[in-house]
Structures are given as C-alpha cells and as structure tokens.
Amino acid sequence: NAGVTQTPKFQVLKTGQSMTLQCAQDMNHEYMSWYRQDPGMGLRLIHYSVGAGITDQGEVPNGYNVSRSTTEDFPLRLLSAAPSQTSVYFCASSSTPGQFQETQYFGPGTRLLVL
Amino acid sequence: GDSVVQTEGQVLPSEGDSLIVNCSYETTQYPSLFWYVQYPGEGPQLHLKAMKANDKGRNKGFEAMYRKETTSFHLEKDSVQESDSAVYFCARNNDMRFGAGTRLTVKP
C-alpha cells in the first residue's frame, strides 16, 4: 500500500490564481481530512469527509472547497489564492467511522507559497 | 476557550535527561487524546493514544496518562535519546483539534 499520497510536493502561486491539491489513499478509509500547518499554530482542520458524497467544514474552511466523489480521492481547491494561504497542507485518512477519529494516517504534505 | 494547549514551544534536554511535555485540553466532552510525532519533511504520525480517563498511552519509552481531573495529557519519558528529536503534537478527537506543537531537540 502507498498509504496517503499528495501532489504536488511544492507549489508557488500568484495572488488570485486557483489550484487543486490532490490527495489519494489506497487503504479504503471512509474518513479523510485536510489540515494546514503554520508555525506556532499546530495543525488546523480545514475540511473533512466521513464518506463519499459527504463533506463538512473544520476550524478554518474559508477560501477552500472540497468534494468527495470517490472513497479514494479528496481534493482541496483554492479558488482565488491569497498570501494568507501560504502554508504546508496535510491530507489524512482514518478507518474509524463517523466524525470522532482514532488513528489518522497523514500524507507527506504539500508546501504552498502564495506571492 | 475550547482548545488544546502545549505550553512549551521548544525543549532542549541532554541525552539521558528526563522529559515532560505539557498538554492541557479544554472541553465539556470526553474525547480520546493523542500524541502525534512529526519528523523533518514528513507528515505527523501517531505516537501514542489514550481512549478514556485513567488510560495510559505508551510507545518507545514514552508515556502519557489521560487525567480528567486536571484535563491533562502530559508526555513523559525517563531518559531521552537523540533519536527522539522531533516535533510532538497533542490532539483530541471530538473536533480533531491539535496543540501548537513542541519541538524536542535532544543534545548529544
């Protein structure tokens, strides 16, 4: 198993540009989530999904969209990038059903710089 | 407030020293509690967990006791090694909130 994969590893955007961060898992996990990691602030939950077709907002959802058309994939979309979205983004998945998660498995991260 | 608080941003023990990394949580619920560890260039990975009050999580010589009376989940180790150097995050699972992280750098 590859586990949780994320592409790209690095990305530079200009303010106002759009992009999609890709996340895929091959563990047949129902729960998937997106976090951003900023210095001194830990990991903050952006959006999560408890199964295909179901998504919900986390702590910091503004400026981001998600969809979950398949169990395997959970892309994160930035419609109009802003410098405040410069961060490292992690995708995670878990086999625990529902909203309250036990062990989450994280991808290697995408480092995003918005100029 | 409704958060997870790690009071130390960085700790710098020497090899063989004992370690306590503080974690306090605020909640009216009874979540499961976790410590995740992150090595440079990687995503976080589960280090240990405790599912309910008075449970103790253990891994690689580290321990953390889920204390409901003090709402704490401090990470402890009797004798740290250089290979323990990493960033450690405390987290709870009712809203998947993480602490700010504590960077552990063990001096040889």
XYZ file of N, CA and C in Angstrom:
669
model
N 0.831 -1.211 0.000
C 0.000 0.000 0.000
C 0.860 1.253 0.000
N 0.449 2.253 -0.802
C 1.163 3.517 -0.813
C 0.755 4.378 0.372
N -0.401 4.090 0.983
C -0.885 4.904 2.098
C -1.596 6.135 1.577
N -1.243 7.294 2.118
C -1.820 8.572 1.708
C -0.794 9.303 0.846
N -1.196 9.638 -0.366
C -0.296 10.352 -1.270
C -0.858 11.743 -1.558
N 0.048 12.695 -1.732
C -0.335 14.073 -2.015
C 0.507 14.604 -3.170
N -0.140 15.329 -4.052
C 0.576 16.036 -5.113
C -0.003 17.422 -5.264
N 0.827 18.426 -5.632
C 2.277 18.348 -5.763
C 2.976 18.421 -4.413
N 4.286 18.279 -4.381
C 5.047 18.463 -3.143
C 5.247 19.947 -2.843
N 5.459 20.721 -3.877
C 5.683 22.158 -3.746
C 4.883 22.887 -4.813
N 4.433 24.081 -4.500
C 3.716 24.894 -5.483
C 3.882 26.364 -5.122
N 4.136 27.173 -6.156
C 4.158 28.624 -5.989
C 3.023 29.192 -6.827
N 2.196 30.027 -6.220
C 1.074 30.656 -6.898
C 1.175 32.164 -6.775
N 0.537 32.841 -7.699
C 0.364 34.282 -7.558
C -1.019 34.544 -6.957
N -1.135 35.636 -6.250
C -2.417 36.012 -5.669
C -3.503 36.004 -6.735
N -4.630 35.352 -6.399
C -5.756 35.292 -7.315
C -5.809 34.032 -8.175
N -4.692 33.331 -8.264
C -4.699 32.097 -9.047
C -5.459 31.002 -8.306
N -5.915 30.010 -9.063
C -6.595 28.868 -8.465
C -5.740 27.622 -8.634
N -5.959 26.674 -7.772
C -5.278 25.383 -7.921
C -5.981 24.331 -7.086
N -5.686 23.080 -7.388
C -6.219 21.941 -6.639
C -5.076 21.123 -6.081
N -5.130 20.888 -4.794
C -4.192 19.974 -4.136
C -4.827 18.592 -4.136
N -4.058 17.621 -4.621
C -4.596 16.283 -4.740
C -4.235 15.434 -3.520
N -5.175 14.588 -3.137
C -4.944 13.626 -2.058
C -5.619 12.322 -2.420
N -4.914 11.231 -2.255
C -5.475 9.909 -2.512
C -4.980 8.933 -1.451
N -5.851 7.967 -1.137
C -5.453 6.894 -0.203
C -5.930 5.562 -0.747
N -5.140 4.534 -0.479
C -5.457 3.202 -1.004
C -5.748 2.217 0.116
N -6.219 2.727 1.255
C -6.498 1.880 2.418
C -7.996 1.666 2.623
N -8.808 2.148 1.693
C -10.264 2.029 1.771
C -10.835 2.699 3.026
N -10.195 3.811 3.414
C -10.656 4.552 4.586
C -11.841 5.433 4.233
N -12.843 5.435 5.104
C -14.007 6.280 4.885
C -13.725 7.740 5.222
N -12.960 7.975 6.286
C -12.738 9.339 6.773
C -11.492 9.916 6.139
N -11.637 11.135 5.579
C -10.477 11.868 5.074
C -10.584 13.323 5.507
N -9.436 13.979 5.607
C -9.427 15.342 6.123
C -8.265 16.123 5.544
N -8.371 17.447 5.598
C -7.313 18.356 5.193
C -6.969 19.268 6.362
N -5.664 19.449 6.578
C -5.156 20.346 7.597
C -4.169 21.317 6.946
N -4.018 22.465 7.598
C -2.904 23.328 7.271
C -2.027 23.473 8.509
N -0.721 23.555 8.267
C 0.241 23.679 9.364
C 1.006 24.974 9.210
N 0.905 25.826 10.214
C 1.589 27.102 10.230
C 2.444 27.191 11.486
N 3.578 27.874 11.414
C 4.475 27.947 12.581
C 3.751 28.462 13.822
N 3.926 27.742 14.921
C 3.352 28.168 16.192
C 1.861 27.939 16.327
N 1.233 27.332 15.307
C -0.221 27.161 15.373
C -0.640 25.702 15.239
N 0.288 24.811 15.143
C -0.067 23.402 15.046
C -0.761 23.095 13.736
N -1.601 22.085 13.766
C -2.382 21.692 12.596
C -3.824 22.137 12.811
N -4.403 22.769 11.812
C -5.781 23.233 11.907
C -6.602 22.568 10.820
N -7.750 22.041 11.214
C -8.609 21.294 10.314
C -9.343 22.241 9.369
N -9.244 21.968 8.070
C -9.884 22.824 7.066
C -11.258 22.249 6.700
N -11.270 21.038 6.168
C -12.488 20.326 5.804
C -12.270 18.846 6.088
N -13.364 18.134 6.233
C -13.261 16.699 6.383
C -14.440 16.013 5.698
N -14.293 14.701 5.542
C -15.334 13.912 4.884
C -15.443 12.563 5.596
N -16.662 12.171 5.930
C -16.869 10.880 6.594
C -17.237 9.783 5.600
N -17.259 10.115 4.308
C -17.531 9.113 3.284
C -17.791 9.800 1.961
N -17.814 9.008 0.899
C -18.053 9.568 -0.435
C -19.386 10.321 -0.455
N -19.331 11.536 -1.023
C -20.517 12.374 -1.128
C -20.826 13.217 0.079
N -20.020 13.085 1.158
C -20.290 13.798 2.409
C -19.058 14.602 2.806
N -19.226 15.918 2.924
C -18.121 16.758 3.396
C -18.648 17.738 4.432
N -17.748 18.253 5.251
C -18.133 19.223 6.262
C -16.952 20.121 6.568
N -17.263 21.275 7.174
C -16.233 22.266 7.462
C -15.534 21.961 8.770
N -14.249 22.312 8.801
C -13.494 22.231 10.032
C -13.351 23.599 10.663
N -12.182 23.826 11.255
C -11.929 25.051 12.014
C -11.672 26.264 11.115
N -11.022 26.049 9.964
C -10.616 27.162 9.094
C -10.994 26.892 7.641
N -12.288 26.841 7.301
C -12.692 26.445 5.955
C -12.680 27.549 4.903
N -12.621 28.810 5.342
C -12.809 29.908 4.383
C -11.687 29.949 3.351
N -12.097 30.068 2.061
C -11.131 30.135 0.972
C -10.818 28.784 0.355
N -11.419 27.733 0.888
C -11.161 26.372 0.414
C -12.472 25.643 0.112
N -12.437 24.835 -0.956
C -13.557 23.958 -1.272
C -13.067 22.529 -1.363
N -13.946 21.590 -1.059
C -13.620 20.170 -1.200
C -14.804 19.451 -1.811
N -14.536 18.276 -2.334
C -15.566 17.352 -2.797
C -15.049 15.946 -2.564
N -15.955 14.995 -2.504
C -15.551 13.583 -2.284
C -16.431 12.701 -3.163
N -15.982 12.539 -4.394
C -16.770 11.735 -5.336
C -16.442 10.250 -5.235
N -15.265 9.918 -4.718
C -14.881 8.524 -4.536
C -14.320 8.330 -3.129
N -14.247 7.094 -2.665
C -13.636 6.818 -1.370
C -12.158 7.185 -1.366
N -11.480 7.005 -2.511
C -10.032 7.146 -2.562
C -9.532 8.590 -2.588
N -10.289 9.504 -3.196
C -9.762 10.833 -3.502
C -10.482 11.937 -2.737
N -9.714 12.939 -2.327
C -10.288 14.060 -1.573
C -9.501 15.326 -1.925
N -9.788 15.932 -3.061
C -9.040 17.116 -3.489
C -9.463 18.365 -2.731
N -8.487 19.259 -2.549
C -8.709 20.552 -1.896
C -8.499 21.648 -2.931
N -9.494 22.516 -3.097
C -9.429 23.566 -4.111
C -9.288 24.940 -3.475
N -8.334 25.693 -4.024
C -8.213 27.096 -3.685
C -8.716 27.876 -4.904
N -9.816 28.580 -4.765
C -10.431 29.234 -5.919
C -9.716 30.525 -6.290
N -9.220 31.251 -5.294
C -8.528 32.524 -5.535
C -7.492 32.678 -4.417
N -6.279 32.234 -4.708
C -5.263 32.144 -3.663
C -4.917 33.517 -3.087
N -4.650 33.519 -1.781
C -4.243 34.724 -1.068
C -2.953 34.430 -0.305
N -2.114 35.430 -0.056
C -0.868 35.190 0.687
C -1.102 34.517 2.046
N -2.264 34.757 2.656
C -2.566 34.130 3.948
C -2.721 32.614 3.835
N -2.832 32.112 2.630
C -2.934 30.672 2.429
C -1.576 30.004 2.223
N -0.513 30.768 2.303
C 0.828 30.185 2.317
C 0.960 29.302 3.550
N 1.260 28.041 3.339
C 1.250 27.085 4.436
C 1.734 25.730 3.925
N 1.806 24.778 4.838
C 2.011 23.386 4.465
C 0.681 22.668 4.694
N 0.225 21.956 3.688
C -1.078 21.309 3.733
C -0.897 19.792 3.845
N -1.605 19.213 4.804
C -1.566 17.772 5.002
C -2.958 17.182 4.818
N -2.999 16.083 4.111
C -4.194 15.276 3.984
C -4.041 14.080 4.919
N -5.140 13.612 5.475
C -5.083 12.464 6.374
C -6.294 11.583 6.137
N -6.184 10.320 6.512
C -7.316 9.406 6.399
C -7.352 8.494 7.620
N -8.530 7.906 7.845
C -8.721 7.039 9.005
C -9.813 6.045 8.717
N -9.699 4.869 9.325
C -10.719 3.843 9.136
C -11.867 3.969 10.131
N -11.734 4.846 11.120
C -12.780 4.963 12.133
C -14.009 5.602 11.519
N -15.197 4.985 11.637
C -16.392 5.590 11.051
C -16.843 6.819 11.832
N -17.535 7.698 11.158
C -18.086 8.853 11.844
C -17.102 9.975 12.013
N -17.473 10.923 12.850
C -16.710 12.159 12.990
C -15.583 12.043 13.998
N -15.701 11.196 14.991
C -14.711 11.176 16.075
C -13.656 10.120 15.776
N -12.492 10.601 15.454
C -11.476 9.754 14.866
C -10.501 9.183 15.872
N -10.010 8.024 15.564
C -8.881 7.463 16.291
C -7.636 7.729 15.455
N -6.876 6.743 15.133
C -5.613 6.995 14.451
C -5.837 7.559 13.060
N -5.205 8.677 12.766
C -5.202 9.217 11.422
C -3.833 8.981 10.785
N -3.848 8.724 9.476
C -2.641 8.498 8.704
C -2.459 9.697 7.776
N -1.321 10.370 7.933
C -1.077 11.611 7.208
C -0.235 11.368 5.961
N -0.499 12.178 4.934
C 0.358 12.214 3.770
C 1.618 13.019 4.042
N 2.505 13.115 3.037
C 3.782 13.802 3.228
C 3.690 15.318 3.155
N 2.545 15.861 2.732
C 2.366 17.305 2.734
C 2.619 17.957 1.383
N 1.968 19.110 1.198
C 2.205 19.997 0.057
C 2.574 21.356 0.608
N 3.739 21.858 0.193
C 4.181 23.177 0.643
C 3.744 24.203 -0.391
N 2.909 25.161 0.013
C 2.338 26.153 -0.894
C 2.811 27.549 -0.519
N 3.296 28.268 -1.521
C 3.695 29.665 -1.348
C 2.840 30.519 -2.271
N 2.148 31.502 -1.704
C 1.333 32.419 -2.499
C 1.973 33.802 -2.455
N 2.344 34.296 -3.612
C 3.046 35.579 -3.693
C 2.076 36.730 -3.939
N -12.689 29.112 26.555
C -11.932 28.603 25.448
C -12.220 27.128 25.215
N -11.864 26.694 24.051
C -12.120 25.303 23.676
C -10.943 24.845 22.840
N -9.845 24.501 23.499
C -8.622 24.308 22.747
C -7.746 23.231 23.387
N -6.627 22.987 22.733
C -5.575 22.104 23.231
C -4.322 22.965 23.393
N -3.750 22.981 24.587
C -2.659 23.897 24.896
C -1.383 23.140 25.214
N -0.350 23.433 24.477
C 1.002 22.936 24.785
C 1.813 24.162 25.205
N 2.305 24.152 26.413
C 2.920 25.355 26.964
C 4.343 25.589 26.476
N 5.036 24.525 26.056
C 6.416 24.703 25.609
C 6.500 24.636 24.092
N 7.060 25.661 23.486
C 7.272 25.622 22.050
C 8.496 24.804 21.669
N 9.473 24.785 22.599
C 10.704 24.037 22.336
C 11.281 23.580 23.669
N 11.823 22.370 23.683
C 12.550 21.876 24.855
C 13.883 21.321 24.370
N 14.932 21.520 25.198
C 16.304 21.186 24.783
C 17.014 20.361 25.858
N 16.543 19.148 26.129
C 17.234 18.324 27.132
C 18.506 17.724 26.560
N 19.351 17.232 27.432
C 20.516 16.446 27.018
C 20.144 14.978 27.024
N 20.881 14.195 26.263
C 20.627 12.748 26.209
C 20.725 12.170 27.619
N 19.733 11.345 27.968
C 19.681 10.759 29.293
C 18.825 11.532 30.278
N 18.474 12.775 29.958
C 17.615 13.558 30.842
C 16.191 12.997 30.818
N 15.439 13.311 31.872
C 14.006 13.009 31.869
C 13.268 14.135 31.148
N 12.052 13.814 30.731
C 11.296 14.759 29.901
C 9.840 14.795 30.329
N 9.275 15.979 30.410
C 7.824 16.157 30.481
C 7.448 17.241 29.481
N 6.542 16.908 28.568
C 5.980 17.881 27.636
C 4.515 18.047 27.994
N 4.136 19.258 28.331
C 2.800 19.503 28.859
C 1.739 19.613 27.774
N 0.566 19.066 28.072
C -0.599 19.202 27.212
C -1.824 19.309 28.107
N -2.601 20.370 27.904
C -3.858 20.524 28.603
C -4.948 20.727 27.570
N -6.119 20.203 27.874
C -7.209 20.334 26.914
C -8.411 20.944 27.599
N -9.197 21.647 26.834
C -10.417 22.262 27.333
C -11.581 21.643 26.588
N -12.517 21.094 27.297
C -13.696 20.551 26.647
C -14.719 20.154 27.678
N -15.958 20.170 27.285
C -17.008 19.655 28.162
C -17.324 18.203 27.833
N -16.661 17.680 26.797
C -16.884 16.291 26.396
C -15.741 15.424 26.919
N -15.733 14.179 26.545
C -14.704 13.241 26.990
C -14.049 12.603 25.771
N -13.160 13.370 25.132
C -12.567 12.879 23.897
C -11.509 11.815 24.145
N -11.097 11.148 23.095
C -9.850 10.401 23.116
C -8.716 11.403 22.902
N -7.558 11.100 23.458
C -6.411 12.014 23.382
C -5.233 11.320 22.720
N -4.440 12.110 22.013
C -3.369 11.563 21.185
C -2.115 12.417 21.307
N -0.989 11.779 21.122
C 0.252 12.456 20.793
C 0.685 11.977 19.410
N 0.898 12.954 18.518
C 1.460 12.681 17.206
C 2.894 13.207 17.177
N 3.746 12.554 16.378
C 5.134 12.978 16.229
C 5.401 13.272 14.758
N 6.169 14.312 14.529
C 6.480 14.708 13.158
C 7.987 14.862 13.003
N 8.551 14.101 12.084
C 9.975 14.203 11.752
C 10.138 15.136 10.557
N 11.327 15.723 10.405
C 11.521 16.718 9.331
C 11.130 16.188 7.959
N 10.347 16.989 7.238
C 9.971 16.639 5.873
C 8.885 15.599 5.751
N 8.301 15.208 6.888
C 7.268 14.176 6.858
C 5.957 14.693 7.442
N 4.887 13.933 7.204
C 3.637 14.223 7.878
C 3.643 13.662 9.287
N 2.757 14.165 10.152
C 2.663 13.613 11.509
C 2.271 12.138 11.459
N 2.686 11.420 12.513
C 2.277 10.022 12.660
C 1.916 9.789 14.111
N 1.016 8.859 14.328
C 0.578 8.582 15.685
C 1.742 8.093 16.535
N 1.881 8.682 17.728
C 2.925 8.271 18.668
C 2.331 7.418 19.783
N 1.253 7.902 20.398
C 0.522 7.119 21.390
C -0.849 7.740 21.595
N -1.726 6.972 22.229
C -3.083 7.468 22.441
C -3.685 6.876 23.706
N -4.722 7.540 24.211
C -5.494 7.046 25.352
C -6.959 7.337 25.062
N -7.776 6.322 25.181
C -9.155 6.450 24.711
C -10.096 7.004 25.771
N -9.745 6.868 27.057
C -10.647 7.374 28.088
C -9.860 7.721 29.345
N -10.543 8.367 30.286
C -9.891 8.808 31.517
C -9.218 7.646 32.234
N -8.024 7.930 32.763
C -7.186 6.993 33.517
C -6.490 5.963 32.641
N -6.687 6.019 31.338
C -5.895 5.188 30.425
C -4.502 5.796 30.301
N -3.530 4.949 30.035
C -2.161 5.415 29.805
C -1.715 4.930 28.442
N -1.277 5.868 27.607
C -0.693 5.504 26.321
C 0.800 5.293 26.476
N 1.350 4.316 25.746
C 2.783 4.019 25.839
C 3.348 3.745 24.457
N 4.574 4.203 24.220
C 5.246 3.884 22.974
C 6.712 4.282 23.087
N 7.612 3.371 22.787
C 9.057 3.640 22.709
C 9.581 4.343 23.968
N 9.101 3.945 25.133
C 9.556 4.519 26.386
C 8.821 5.779 26.805
N 7.999 6.325 25.931
C 7.166 7.476 26.280
C 5.865 6.988 26.915
N 5.322 7.808 27.817
C 4.033 7.529 28.425
C 3.229 8.822 28.537
N 1.909 8.686 28.514
C 1.032 9.822 28.786
C -0.220 9.297 29.458
N -0.595 9.908 30.575
C -1.769 9.490 31.333
C -2.913 10.467 31.064
N -4.067 9.940 30.728
C -5.281 10.728 30.498
C -5.879 11.077 31.866
N -5.722 12.324 32.284
C -6.176 12.758 33.600
C -7.359 13.710 33.437
N -8.543 13.198 33.719
C -9.751 14.009 33.560
C -9.822 15.098 34.630
N -9.335 14.800 35.834
C -9.475 15.753 36.930
C -8.648 17.012 36.713
N -7.542 16.886 35.999
C -6.700 18.055 35.694
C -6.750 18.416 34.211
N -7.567 17.735 33.451
C -7.680 17.898 31.978
C -6.305 17.996 31.333
N -5.477 16.978 31.606
C -4.113 16.993 31.090
C -3.754 15.653 30.459
N -2.746 15.707 29.598
C -2.261 14.502 28.906
C -0.775 14.719 28.632
N 0.001 14.895 29.682
C 1.417 15.221 29.546
C 2.213 14.037 29.025
N 3.161 14.324 28.159
C 4.027 13.296 27.574
C 5.307 13.208 28.411
N 5.659 12.003 28.845
C 6.804 11.833 29.740
C 7.724 10.716 29.244
N 9.008 10.893 29.542
C 9.979 9.840 29.275
C 11.096 9.948 30.302
N 11.552 8.821 30.803
C 12.570 8.816 31.856
C 13.940 9.227 31.340
N 14.268 8.830 30.104
C 15.619 9.064 29.599
C 15.551 9.251 28.089
N 15.670 10.499 27.647
C 15.512 10.766 26.219
C 16.792 10.429 25.450
N 16.604 10.122 24.177
C 17.711 9.826 23.281
C 17.712 10.835 22.137
N 18.868 10.960 21.490
C 18.968 11.904 20.381
C 17.944 11.585 19.295
N 17.664 10.313 19.099
C 16.707 9.895 18.065
C 15.267 10.286 18.390
N 14.994 10.745 19.602
C 13.654 11.214 19.960
C 13.380 12.617 19.432
N 14.406 13.294 18.932
C 14.251 14.667 18.450
C 13.226 14.719 17.328
N 12.231 15.569 17.493
C 11.116 15.701 16.548
C 10.178 16.767 17.098
N 9.089 17.005 16.368
C 8.029 17.879 16.870
C 6.874 16.996 17.333
N 6.354 17.282 18.515
C 5.288 16.486 19.117
C 4.028 17.332 19.246
N 2.918 16.756 18.793
C 1.629 17.440 18.848
C 0.662 16.647 19.720
N -0.014 17.351 20.601
C -1.105 16.779 21.374
C -2.405 17.052 20.616
N -3.372 16.139 20.677
C -4.620 16.323 19.931
C -5.763 15.618 20.645
N -6.963 16.081 20.397
C -8.163 15.420 20.898
C -9.054 15.105 19.708
N -9.957 14.148 19.840
C -10.667 13.679 18.654
C -12.120 14.111 18.565
N -12.641 14.880 19.530
C -14.045 15.278 19.370
C -14.207 16.345 18.286
N -13.155 17.135 18.048
C -13.180 18.099 16.957
C -11.855 18.117 16.195
N -11.008 17.127 16.419
C -9.707 16.995 15.762
C -8.889 18.277 15.900
N -8.822 18.805 17.107
C -8.032 19.994 17.371
C -6.666 19.578 17.910
N -5.621 20.226 17.363
C -4.247 19.948 17.747
C -3.662 21.100 18.553
N -2.719 20.785 19.414
C -1.928 21.818 20.050
C -0.937 22.423 19.065
N -0.244 23.475 19.507
C 0.679 24.202 18.628
C 1.961 23.446 18.341
N 2.221 22.412 19.104
C 3.415 21.602 18.876
C 4.559 21.987 19.796
N 5.370 21.006 20.160
C 6.578 21.208 20.959
C 7.738 20.561 20.223
N 8.738 21.378 19.911
C 9.920 20.845 19.233
C 10.887 20.317 20.281
N 11.148 19.025 20.227
C 12.106 18.375 21.131
C 13.425 18.213 20.401
N 14.460 18.833 20.933
C 15.808 18.680 20.390
C 16.689 18.145 21.499
N 17.142 16.899 21.348
C 17.948 16.257 22.378
C 19.412 16.459 22.049
N 20.138 17.079 22.978
C 21.563 17.349 22.764
C 22.380 16.111 23.091
N 23.370 15.776 22.250
C 24.164 14.563 22.490
C 25.083 14.684 23.695
